[in-house]
Tab-separated table of C-alpha atoms in Angstrom:
chain	number	residue	atom	x	y	z
A	1	MET	CA	-2.102	15.257	-10.879
A	2	ARG	CA	0.525	16.944	-9.178
A	3	GLU	CA	-1.251	20.327	-9.339
A	4	SER	CA	-4.441	18.597	-8.074
A	5	PHE	CA	-2.572	18.203	-4.542
A	6	ALA	CA	-1.652	21.774	-4.112
A	7	GLY	CA	-3.050	23.191	-0.984
A	8	PHE	CA	-5.773	20.515	-0.416
A	9	TYR	CA	-3.990	18.479	2.462
A	10	ASN	CA	-2.350	21.629	4.053
A	11	LYS	CA	-3.461	21.754	7.432
A	12	ARG	CA	-6.037	18.736	6.472
A	13	ARG	CA	-6.041	16.283	9.335
A	14	VAL	CA	-5.403	12.741	8.074
A	15	PHE	CA	-5.906	9.420	10.360
A	16	VAL	CA	-3.168	6.877	8.631
A	17	THR	CA	-3.525	3.171	10.385
A	18	GLY	CA	-0.268	0.887	9.557
A	19	HIS	CA	1.771	3.956	9.629
A	20	THR	CA	4.756	2.482	10.749
A	21	GLY	CA	4.930	-0.013	7.909
A	22	PHE	CA	6.688	0.125	4.759
A	23	LYS	CA	4.170	2.063	2.442
A	24	GLY	CA	2.598	3.608	5.904
A	25	ALA	CA	5.757	5.300	6.466
A	26	TRP	CA	6.095	6.721	2.933
A	27	LEU	CA	2.693	8.187	2.746
A	28	CYS	CA	3.177	10.003	6.310
A	29	LEU	CA	6.332	11.422	4.946
A	30	TRP	CA	4.430	12.548	1.738
A	31	LEU	CA	1.244	13.628	3.912
A	32	LYS	CA	3.972	15.829	5.734
A	33	MET	CA	5.273	17.137	2.922
A	34	LEU	CA	2.054	18.552	1.992
A	35	GLY	CA	1.476	20.339	5.024
A	36	ALA	CA	-1.252	17.471	6.409
A	37	GLU	CA	-1.710	17.056	10.181
A	38	VAL	CA	-1.014	13.492	10.589
A	39	CYS	CA	-2.174	10.982	13.259
A	40	GLY	CA	-0.731	7.481	12.809
A	41	TYR	CA	-1.931	4.306	14.569
A	42	SER	CA	-0.018	1.056	14.330
A	43	PHE	CA	0.783	-1.800	16.511
A	44	ASP	CA	4.517	-1.588	16.910
A	45	ILE	CA	7.225	-0.955	14.094
A	46	PRO	CA	7.121	-4.135	12.261
A	47	THR	CA	10.758	-4.641	11.283
A	48	ASN	CA	14.032	-3.901	12.476
A	49	PRO	CA	15.494	-1.704	10.959
A	50	SER	CA	12.549	-0.034	9.373
A	51	CYS	CA	11.727	2.780	7.035
A	52	PHE	CA	9.505	4.493	9.771
A	53	SER	CA	12.661	5.005	11.971
A	54	LEU	CA	15.333	5.548	9.662
A	55	ALA	CA	13.558	8.237	7.906
A	56	ASN	CA	12.320	9.862	11.230
A	57	VAL	CA	8.776	9.679	10.096
A	58	ALA	CA	7.648	10.080	13.657
A	59	ASP	CA	8.935	13.752	13.489
A	60	GLY	CA	5.871	16.157	13.735
A	61	ILE	CA	3.217	13.747	13.388
A	62	VAL	CA	1.163	12.038	16.525
A	63	SER	CA	1.682	8.371	16.738
A	64	ILE	CA	-0.351	5.834	18.738
A	65	ASN	CA	0.885	2.365	19.521
A	66	GLY	CA	-2.372	0.439	18.955
A	67	ASP	CA	-3.783	-2.698	17.573
A	68	ILE	CA	-6.559	-2.343	14.791
A	69	ARG	CA	-8.509	-4.933	16.874
A	70	ASN	CA	-8.630	-2.985	20.092
A	71	TYR	CA	-11.743	-1.262	19.384
A	72	GLU	CA	-11.930	0.680	21.987
A	73	LEU	CA	-8.446	2.279	21.805
A	74	LEU	CA	-9.152	2.918	18.214
A	75	GLU	CA	-12.218	4.809	19.039
A	76	LYS	CA	-10.804	7.173	21.454
A	77	SER	CA	-7.815	7.933	19.341
A	78	ILE	CA	-9.981	8.753	16.029
A	79	GLN	CA	-12.625	10.560	18.537
A	80	ASP	CA	-9.648	12.390	20.022
A	81	PHE	CA	-7.767	13.316	16.637
A	82	LYS	CA	-11.051	14.228	14.661
A	83	PRO	CA	-9.630	13.366	11.148
A	84	ASP	CA	-10.793	14.700	7.771
A	85	ILE	CA	-9.888	11.664	6.205
A	86	VAL	CA	-8.980	7.971	7.329
A	87	ILE	CA	-6.548	5.913	5.229
A	88	HIS	CA	-6.716	2.129	6.152
A	89	MET	CA	-3.314	0.650	5.922
A	90	ALA	CA	-3.231	-1.763	9.061
A	91	ALA	CA	-2.688	-5.500	8.187
A	92	GLN	CA	-1.083	-8.506	8.130
A	93	SER	CA	0.600	-8.056	4.605
A	94	LEU	CA	2.585	-11.203	4.110
A	95	VAL	CA	1.053	-14.412	1.859
A	96	ARG	CA	3.707	-16.887	3.786
A	97	ARG	CA	2.962	-15.782	7.149
A	98	SER	CA	-0.862	-16.146	6.222
A	99	PHE	CA	-0.063	-20.097	6.072
A	100	GLU	CA	1.706	-20.102	9.054
A	101	ASN	CA	-0.680	-18.154	11.262
A	102	PRO	CA	-4.027	-17.847	9.140
A	103	VAL	CA	-6.251	-16.682	12.574
A	104	ASP	CA	-4.164	-13.727	13.289
A	105	THR	CA	-4.178	-12.839	9.593
A	106	PHE	CA	-7.868	-12.996	9.378
A	107	SER	CA	-8.562	-11.345	12.811
A	108	THR	CA	-6.331	-8.333	11.593
A	109	ASN	CA	-7.438	-7.942	8.236
A	110	VAL	CA	-11.019	-9.018	8.404
A	111	MET	CA	-11.986	-7.749	11.971
A	112	GLY	CA	-9.563	-4.703	11.820
A	113	THR	CA	-11.727	-3.349	8.780
A	114	VAL	CA	-14.968	-3.753	10.629
A	115	HIS	CA	-13.687	-2.218	13.791
A	116	LEU	CA	-11.953	0.818	11.642
A	117	LEU	CA	-15.361	1.337	9.733
A	118	ASP	CA	-17.768	0.834	12.642
A	119	VAL	CA	-16.071	3.510	14.617
A	120	VAL	CA	-15.685	6.285	11.474
A	121	ARG	CA	-19.406	5.936	11.142
A	122	THR	CA	-19.831	7.503	14.541
A	123	ILE	CA	-17.121	10.246	14.193
A	124	GLU	CA	-18.545	13.266	12.654
A	125	SER	CA	-15.338	14.939	11.160
A	126	VAL	CA	-14.728	11.859	8.775
A	127	ARG	CA	-15.610	12.549	5.596
A	128	ALA	CA	-13.586	10.181	3.253
A	129	VAL	CA	-12.024	6.849	3.729
A	130	VAL	CA	-9.783	4.805	1.725
A	131	ASN	CA	-9.685	0.851	2.851
A	132	VAL	CA	-6.411	-0.473	1.373
A	133	THR	CA	-6.651	-3.980	0.214
A	134	SER	CA	-4.730	-5.831	-2.172
A	135	ASP	CA	-4.742	-6.954	-5.884
A	136	LYS	CA	-4.789	-10.552	-4.547
A	137	CYS	CA	-8.248	-9.930	-3.380
A	138	TYR	CA	-9.795	-10.856	-6.669
A	139	GLU	CA	-10.583	-14.525	-7.486
A	140	ASN	CA	-7.396	-15.320	-9.267
A	141	GLN	CA	-8.536	-17.192	-12.709
A	142	GLU	CA	-4.847	-16.886	-13.971
A	143	TRP	CA	-6.304	-14.813	-16.778
A	144	LEU	CA	-4.070	-12.930	-19.072
A	145	TRP	CA	-5.748	-10.157	-19.128
A	146	GLY	CA	-6.070	-7.615	-15.856
A	147	TYR	CA	-8.538	-7.872	-13.270
A	148	ARG	CA	-11.503	-4.970	-13.062
A	149	GLU	CA	-12.725	-3.850	-10.212
A	150	ASN	CA	-16.413	-5.572	-10.724
A	151	ASP	CA	-14.671	-8.895	-11.172
A	152	PRO	CA	-15.523	-11.401	-8.331
A	153	MET	CA	-13.602	-11.303	-4.886
A	154	GLY	CA	-11.749	-14.421	-3.846
A	155	GLY	CA	-8.371	-15.780	-2.572
A	156	TYR	CA	-6.781	-19.101	-2.583
A	157	ASP	CA	-4.653	-18.629	0.769
A	158	PRO	CA	-5.780	-16.955	3.796
A	159	TYR	CA	-3.930	-13.878	3.070
A	160	SER	CA	-5.405	-13.287	-0.187
A	161	SER	CA	-9.222	-14.495	1.122
A	162	SER	CA	-8.782	-12.092	4.242
A	163	LYS	CA	-8.363	-9.057	1.432
A	164	GLY	CA	-11.252	-10.257	-0.427
A	165	CYS	CA	-13.506	-10.283	2.775
A	166	SER	CA	-12.161	-7.172	3.546
A	167	GLU	CA	-13.470	-6.139	0.437
A	168	LEU	CA	-16.645	-7.308	0.915
A	169	VAL	CA	-17.166	-5.668	4.908
A	170	SER	CA	-16.439	-2.410	3.058
A	171	SER	CA	-19.134	-3.295	0.211
A	172	ALA	CA	-21.674	-4.019	3.448
A	173	TYR	CA	-20.393	-0.986	5.431
A	174	LEU	CA	-21.004	1.364	2.132
A	175	ARG	CA	-24.462	-0.195	1.258
A	176	SER	CA	-25.633	-0.270	4.894
A	177	PHE	CA	-24.303	2.866	6.752
A	178	PHE	CA	-22.735	4.920	3.933
A	179	ASN	CA	-24.948	4.484	1.695
A	180	PRO	CA	-24.680	7.332	-1.234
A	181	GLY	CA	-28.484	7.550	-1.296
A	182	HIS	CA	-28.123	8.723	1.943
A	183	TYR	CA	-25.135	10.902	1.564
A	184	GLU	CA	-26.393	14.347	2.756
A	185	GLN	CA	-27.431	12.354	6.002
A	186	HIS	CA	-24.023	10.619	6.590
A	187	ARG	CA	-21.380	12.707	4.478
A	188	VAL	CA	-19.086	9.614	4.779
A	189	ALA	CA	-17.561	8.735	1.229
A	190	LEU	CA	-15.853	4.925	1.521
A	191	ALA	CA	-13.687	3.462	-1.115
A	192	SER	CA	-11.246	0.442	-1.508
A	193	ALA	CA	-8.011	0.618	-3.121
A	194	ARG	CA	-5.853	-2.698	-4.518
A	195	ALA	CA	-2.642	-2.393	-5.380
A	196	GLY	CA	-0.077	-4.963	-6.729
A	197	ASN	CA	3.505	-5.995	-5.507
A	198	VAL	CA	5.084	-2.540	-4.530
A	199	ILE	CA	8.858	-2.123	-4.141
A	200	GLY	CA	11.074	0.782	-2.810
A	201	GLY	CA	13.460	1.786	-0.208
A	202	GLY	CA	12.911	0.977	3.087
A	203	ASP	CA	11.226	-2.377	2.896
A	204	PHE	CA	12.833	-4.689	5.253
A	205	ALA	CA	10.003	-7.210	5.627
A	206	GLU	CA	10.854	-11.270	5.280
A	207	ASP	CA	9.729	-13.102	2.574
A	208	ARG	CA	9.384	-10.448	0.046
A	209	LEU	CA	11.539	-10.471	-2.888
A	210	ILE	CA	13.740	-7.181	-3.027
A	211	PRO	CA	14.203	-7.125	0.724
A	212	ASP	CA	15.514	-10.666	0.546
A	213	VAL	CA	17.555	-9.899	-2.682
A	214	PHE	CA	18.969	-6.888	-0.663
A	215	ARG	CA	20.009	-8.637	2.485
A	216	ALA	CA	21.704	-11.659	0.248
A	217	PHE	CA	23.656	-8.958	-1.991
A	218	SER	CA	24.657	-6.805	1.126
A	219	ASN	CA	25.911	-10.049	2.857
A	220	GLY	CA	27.580	-11.274	-0.150
A	221	ASP	CA	25.495	-14.575	-0.262
A	222	SER	CA	23.781	-16.050	-3.127
A	223	VAL	CA	20.025	-15.247	-3.036
A	224	HIS	CA	17.563	-18.136	-3.392
A	225	ILE	CA	14.636	-16.946	-5.523
A	226	ARG	CA	11.232	-19.089	-5.158
A	227	SER	CA	8.676	-19.436	-8.300
A	228	PRO	CA	11.024	-17.413	-10.577
A	229	HIS	CA	8.648	-17.789	-13.114
A	230	ALA	CA	5.614	-16.428	-11.351
A	231	ILE	CA	4.295	-13.092	-12.906
A	232	ARG	CA	3.634	-9.758	-10.978
A	233	PRO	CA	2.698	-6.147	-11.491
A	234	TRP	CA	5.654	-4.388	-10.258
A	235	GLN	CA	5.429	-0.734	-9.195
A	236	HIS	CA	7.462	1.643	-6.934
A	237	VAL	CA	5.685	2.575	-3.697
A	238	LEU	CA	4.879	5.816	-4.612
A	239	GLU	CA	2.782	4.843	-7.454
A	240	PRO	CA	-0.303	3.919	-5.605
A	241	LEU	CA	0.477	6.141	-2.605
A	242	ALA	CA	-0.574	8.806	-5.286
A	243	GLY	CA	-3.606	7.147	-6.116
A	244	TYR	CA	-4.636	6.723	-2.339
A	245	LEU	CA	-3.763	10.355	-2.024
A	246	LEU	CA	-5.812	11.524	-5.134
A	247	LEU	CA	-8.751	9.372	-4.312
A	248	ALA	CA	-8.852	10.482	-1.173
A	249	GLN	CA	-8.899	14.053	-2.124
A	250	ARG	CA	-11.693	13.763	-4.667
A	251	LEU	CA	-13.937	11.452	-2.199
A	252	TYR	CA	-13.504	14.465	0.344
A	253	ILE	CA	-14.539	16.849	-2.376
A	254	GLU	CA	-17.133	15.276	-4.490
A	255	GLY	CA	-18.193	12.131	-2.534
A	256	PRO	CA	-20.432	9.568	-3.988
A	257	ARG	CA	-18.976	9.836	-7.255
A	258	PHE	CA	-15.805	8.248	-6.300
A	259	ILE	CA	-16.675	5.543	-3.827
A	260	GLY	CA	-16.485	1.788	-4.267
A	261	GLY	CA	-13.094	-0.205	-5.479
A	262	TRP	CA	-10.327	1.401	-7.619
A	263	ASN	CA	-7.129	-0.407	-9.039
A	264	PHE	CA	-3.568	1.198	-8.986
A	265	GLY	CA	-1.430	-1.349	-10.896
A	266	PRO	CA	1.859	-0.306	-13.278
A	267	HIS	CA	1.752	-0.412	-16.956
A	268	ASP	CA	1.555	-3.924	-18.894
A	269	GLU	CA	5.663	-3.640	-19.429
A	270	SER	CA	6.013	-3.372	-15.729
A	271	VAL	CA	4.566	-7.017	-15.414
A	272	LEU	CA	7.361	-9.517	-15.364
A	273	GLU	CA	8.623	-12.523	-13.809
A	274	VAL	CA	10.321	-12.759	-10.682
A	275	GLY	CA	13.414	-13.768	-12.064
A	276	GLN	CA	13.527	-11.064	-14.246
A	277	VAL	CA	13.157	-8.604	-11.366
A	278	VAL	CA	15.733	-9.945	-9.448
A	279	LYS	CA	18.348	-9.622	-12.591
A	280	GLN	CA	17.604	-6.236	-13.278
A	281	PHE	CA	17.742	-5.241	-9.891
A	282	ALA	CA	21.398	-6.914	-9.620
A	283	GLY	CA	22.141	-4.455	-12.560
A	284	CYS	CA	21.092	-1.721	-10.656
A	285	TRP	CA	23.096	-2.894	-7.449
A	286	GLY	CA	26.066	-3.019	-9.510
A	287	ASP	CA	28.394	-5.528	-7.616
A	288	ASP	CA	29.134	-9.084	-8.398
A	289	VAL	CA	26.100	-10.811	-7.213
A	290	GLN	CA	24.772	-14.269	-7.621
A	291	TRP	CA	21.584	-15.825	-7.195
A	292	THR	CA	19.758	-19.338	-7.589
A	293	MET	CA	16.453	-19.947	-8.628
A	294	ASP	CA	14.232	-22.831	-7.481
A	295	ASP	CA	10.741	-23.705	-8.429
A	296	GLY	CA	10.370	-26.296	-5.917
A	297	ASN	CA	7.333	-26.998	-3.554
A	298	HIS	CA	6.475	-23.805	-1.921
A	299	PRO	CA	3.012	-22.818	-0.292
A	300	HIS	CA	0.738	-21.596	-3.291
A	301	GLU	CA	0.906	-18.147	-4.759
A	302	ALA	CA	-0.784	-17.003	-7.910
A	303	ALA	CA	1.439	-17.534	-11.084
A	304	LEU	CA	-0.308	-14.562	-12.894
A	305	LEU	CA	-2.082	-11.671	-11.609
A	306	LYS	CA	-2.762	-8.246	-13.311
A	307	LEU	CA	-4.782	-5.465	-12.976
A	308	ASP	CA	-6.801	-3.134	-15.354
A	309	CYS	CA	-6.298	0.361	-14.090
A	310	SER	CA	-8.535	1.983	-16.797
A	311	LYS	CA	-10.964	3.207	-14.260
A	312	ALA	CA	-8.213	5.418	-12.373
A	313	ARG	CA	-6.662	6.631	-15.391
A	314	THR	CA	-10.531	7.718	-16.990
A	315	LEU	CA	-12.021	8.849	-13.697
A	316	LEU	CA	-9.264	10.155	-11.562
A	317	GLY	CA	-6.476	11.264	-14.000
A	318	TRP	CA	-4.040	8.609	-12.238
A	319	THR	CA	-1.281	7.116	-14.300
A	320	PRO	CA	1.904	5.193	-13.334
A	321	CYS	CA	5.140	7.623	-13.812
A	322	LEU	CA	7.997	5.458	-13.065
A	323	ASN	CA	8.969	1.865	-15.202
A	324	VAL	CA	9.933	-1.056	-13.332
A	325	ASN	CA	13.472	-0.341	-14.270
A	326	GLN	CA	13.280	3.102	-12.535
A	327	ALA	CA	11.649	1.963	-9.630
A	328	LEU	CA	14.161	-0.963	-8.854
A	329	GLU	CA	17.167	2.090	-9.528
A	330	TRP	CA	15.427	4.087	-6.955
A	331	SER	CA	15.093	1.242	-4.714
A	332	ALA	CA	18.627	0.251	-4.942
A	333	ILE	CA	20.051	3.974	-4.362
A	334	TRP	CA	17.954	3.690	-1.076
A	335	TYR	CA	19.490	0.657	0.242
A	336	LYS	CA	22.771	1.382	-0.885
A	337	THR	CA	22.331	4.857	1.430
A	338	PHE	CA	21.203	2.873	4.104
A	339	ARG	CA	24.266	0.704	3.809
A	340	ASP	CA	27.096	3.811	3.571
A	341	HIS	CA	24.840	6.795	4.955
A	342	SER	CA	21.967	5.875	7.162
A	343	ASP	CA	21.704	9.434	8.534
A	344	GLU	CA	20.882	10.616	5.205
A	345	LEU	CA	17.705	8.598	4.509
A	346	GLN	CA	15.017	11.270	5.826
A	347	VAL	CA	16.496	13.632	3.072
A	348	LEU	CA	16.812	10.706	0.593
A	349	SER	CA	13.163	9.792	0.759
A	350	LEU	CA	12.005	13.753	0.530
A	351	ASP	CA	13.867	14.052	-2.128
A	352	GLN	CA	12.569	10.869	-4.291
A	353	ILE	CA	8.959	12.118	-3.244
A	354	ARG	CA	9.838	15.497	-5.025
A	355	GLN	CA	11.180	13.655	-7.850
A	356	TYR	CA	8.186	11.830	-8.152
A	357	GLU	CA	5.987	15.123	-7.708
A	358	GLY	CA	7.830	16.440	-10.729
A	359	LEU	CA	7.155	13.488	-12.965
A	360	MET	CA	3.077	13.757	-12.158
A	361	ILE	CA	1.226	14.944	-15.037
């Protein structure tokens, strides 16, 4: 998998929406390392502090401040940059916030996808598009086995539903405008990518487990954990990003063979209860920390959610490289560096990417 990146992204033009977010910042750092020319499009920096600012991600890229729902600005930005590849990550990404503001969640996650794909179909330079959604796009039956790419879309809460809708939008545009039967005419290969809960240094979002735990530990507070028995697939942020990069590359080179939905999740041993993850992160942090756990009344979130990633392993050659313990260790190192030596975070982030590349088969 490492060798497959070599040279491909050098001087390739990649347009990334949501580039100031947690995953977007890491993706742009990696693309720059690979020699890509990167243009990012995001509506402000979502948190303060942020990985984007601390790791100086803006250095060496084109960075546009724009709302994904602003069709005219989005169209002009993509037309001016003339990308080869588009990776769409702009989203309202928090479940609990979707209960507070469902209209914003649906308009960003659904109409934002519509705007992006509608613009792309008019841009001749674009050859590959990856729409990043979520494992929560599936109609969750609380199954013990993982969801496969052909399982029904759904979603209990506004966030999950919006990601299921984004998948349906992708499917409609794929069949209506990027139909593989007419690939020679349109020359755009479209796929969607679905990943589980990602962890890693630089996530400062509210109501997300590791950032909440980090803030409490740093302040010497006892962290309050909701739904400690909920089971989630945990993976380091670089795991799905490797999948997105590999998928975009194969879409560009081989086109219709790699269109459609793709799951990128961890090995089964990294599918753990929330409470277990908190205890393991506390061990990585190393200080005397305390936490309390509560199964009280909270907005609905799935109790069990797993992905079957057989398709990505078999057809893309993608496989996870880090177990959950390693992911938590790398995260703790990043956050401790932020606490003690914040001027070293770009160097550390690039070093973690290099370490990850060294693990890729």
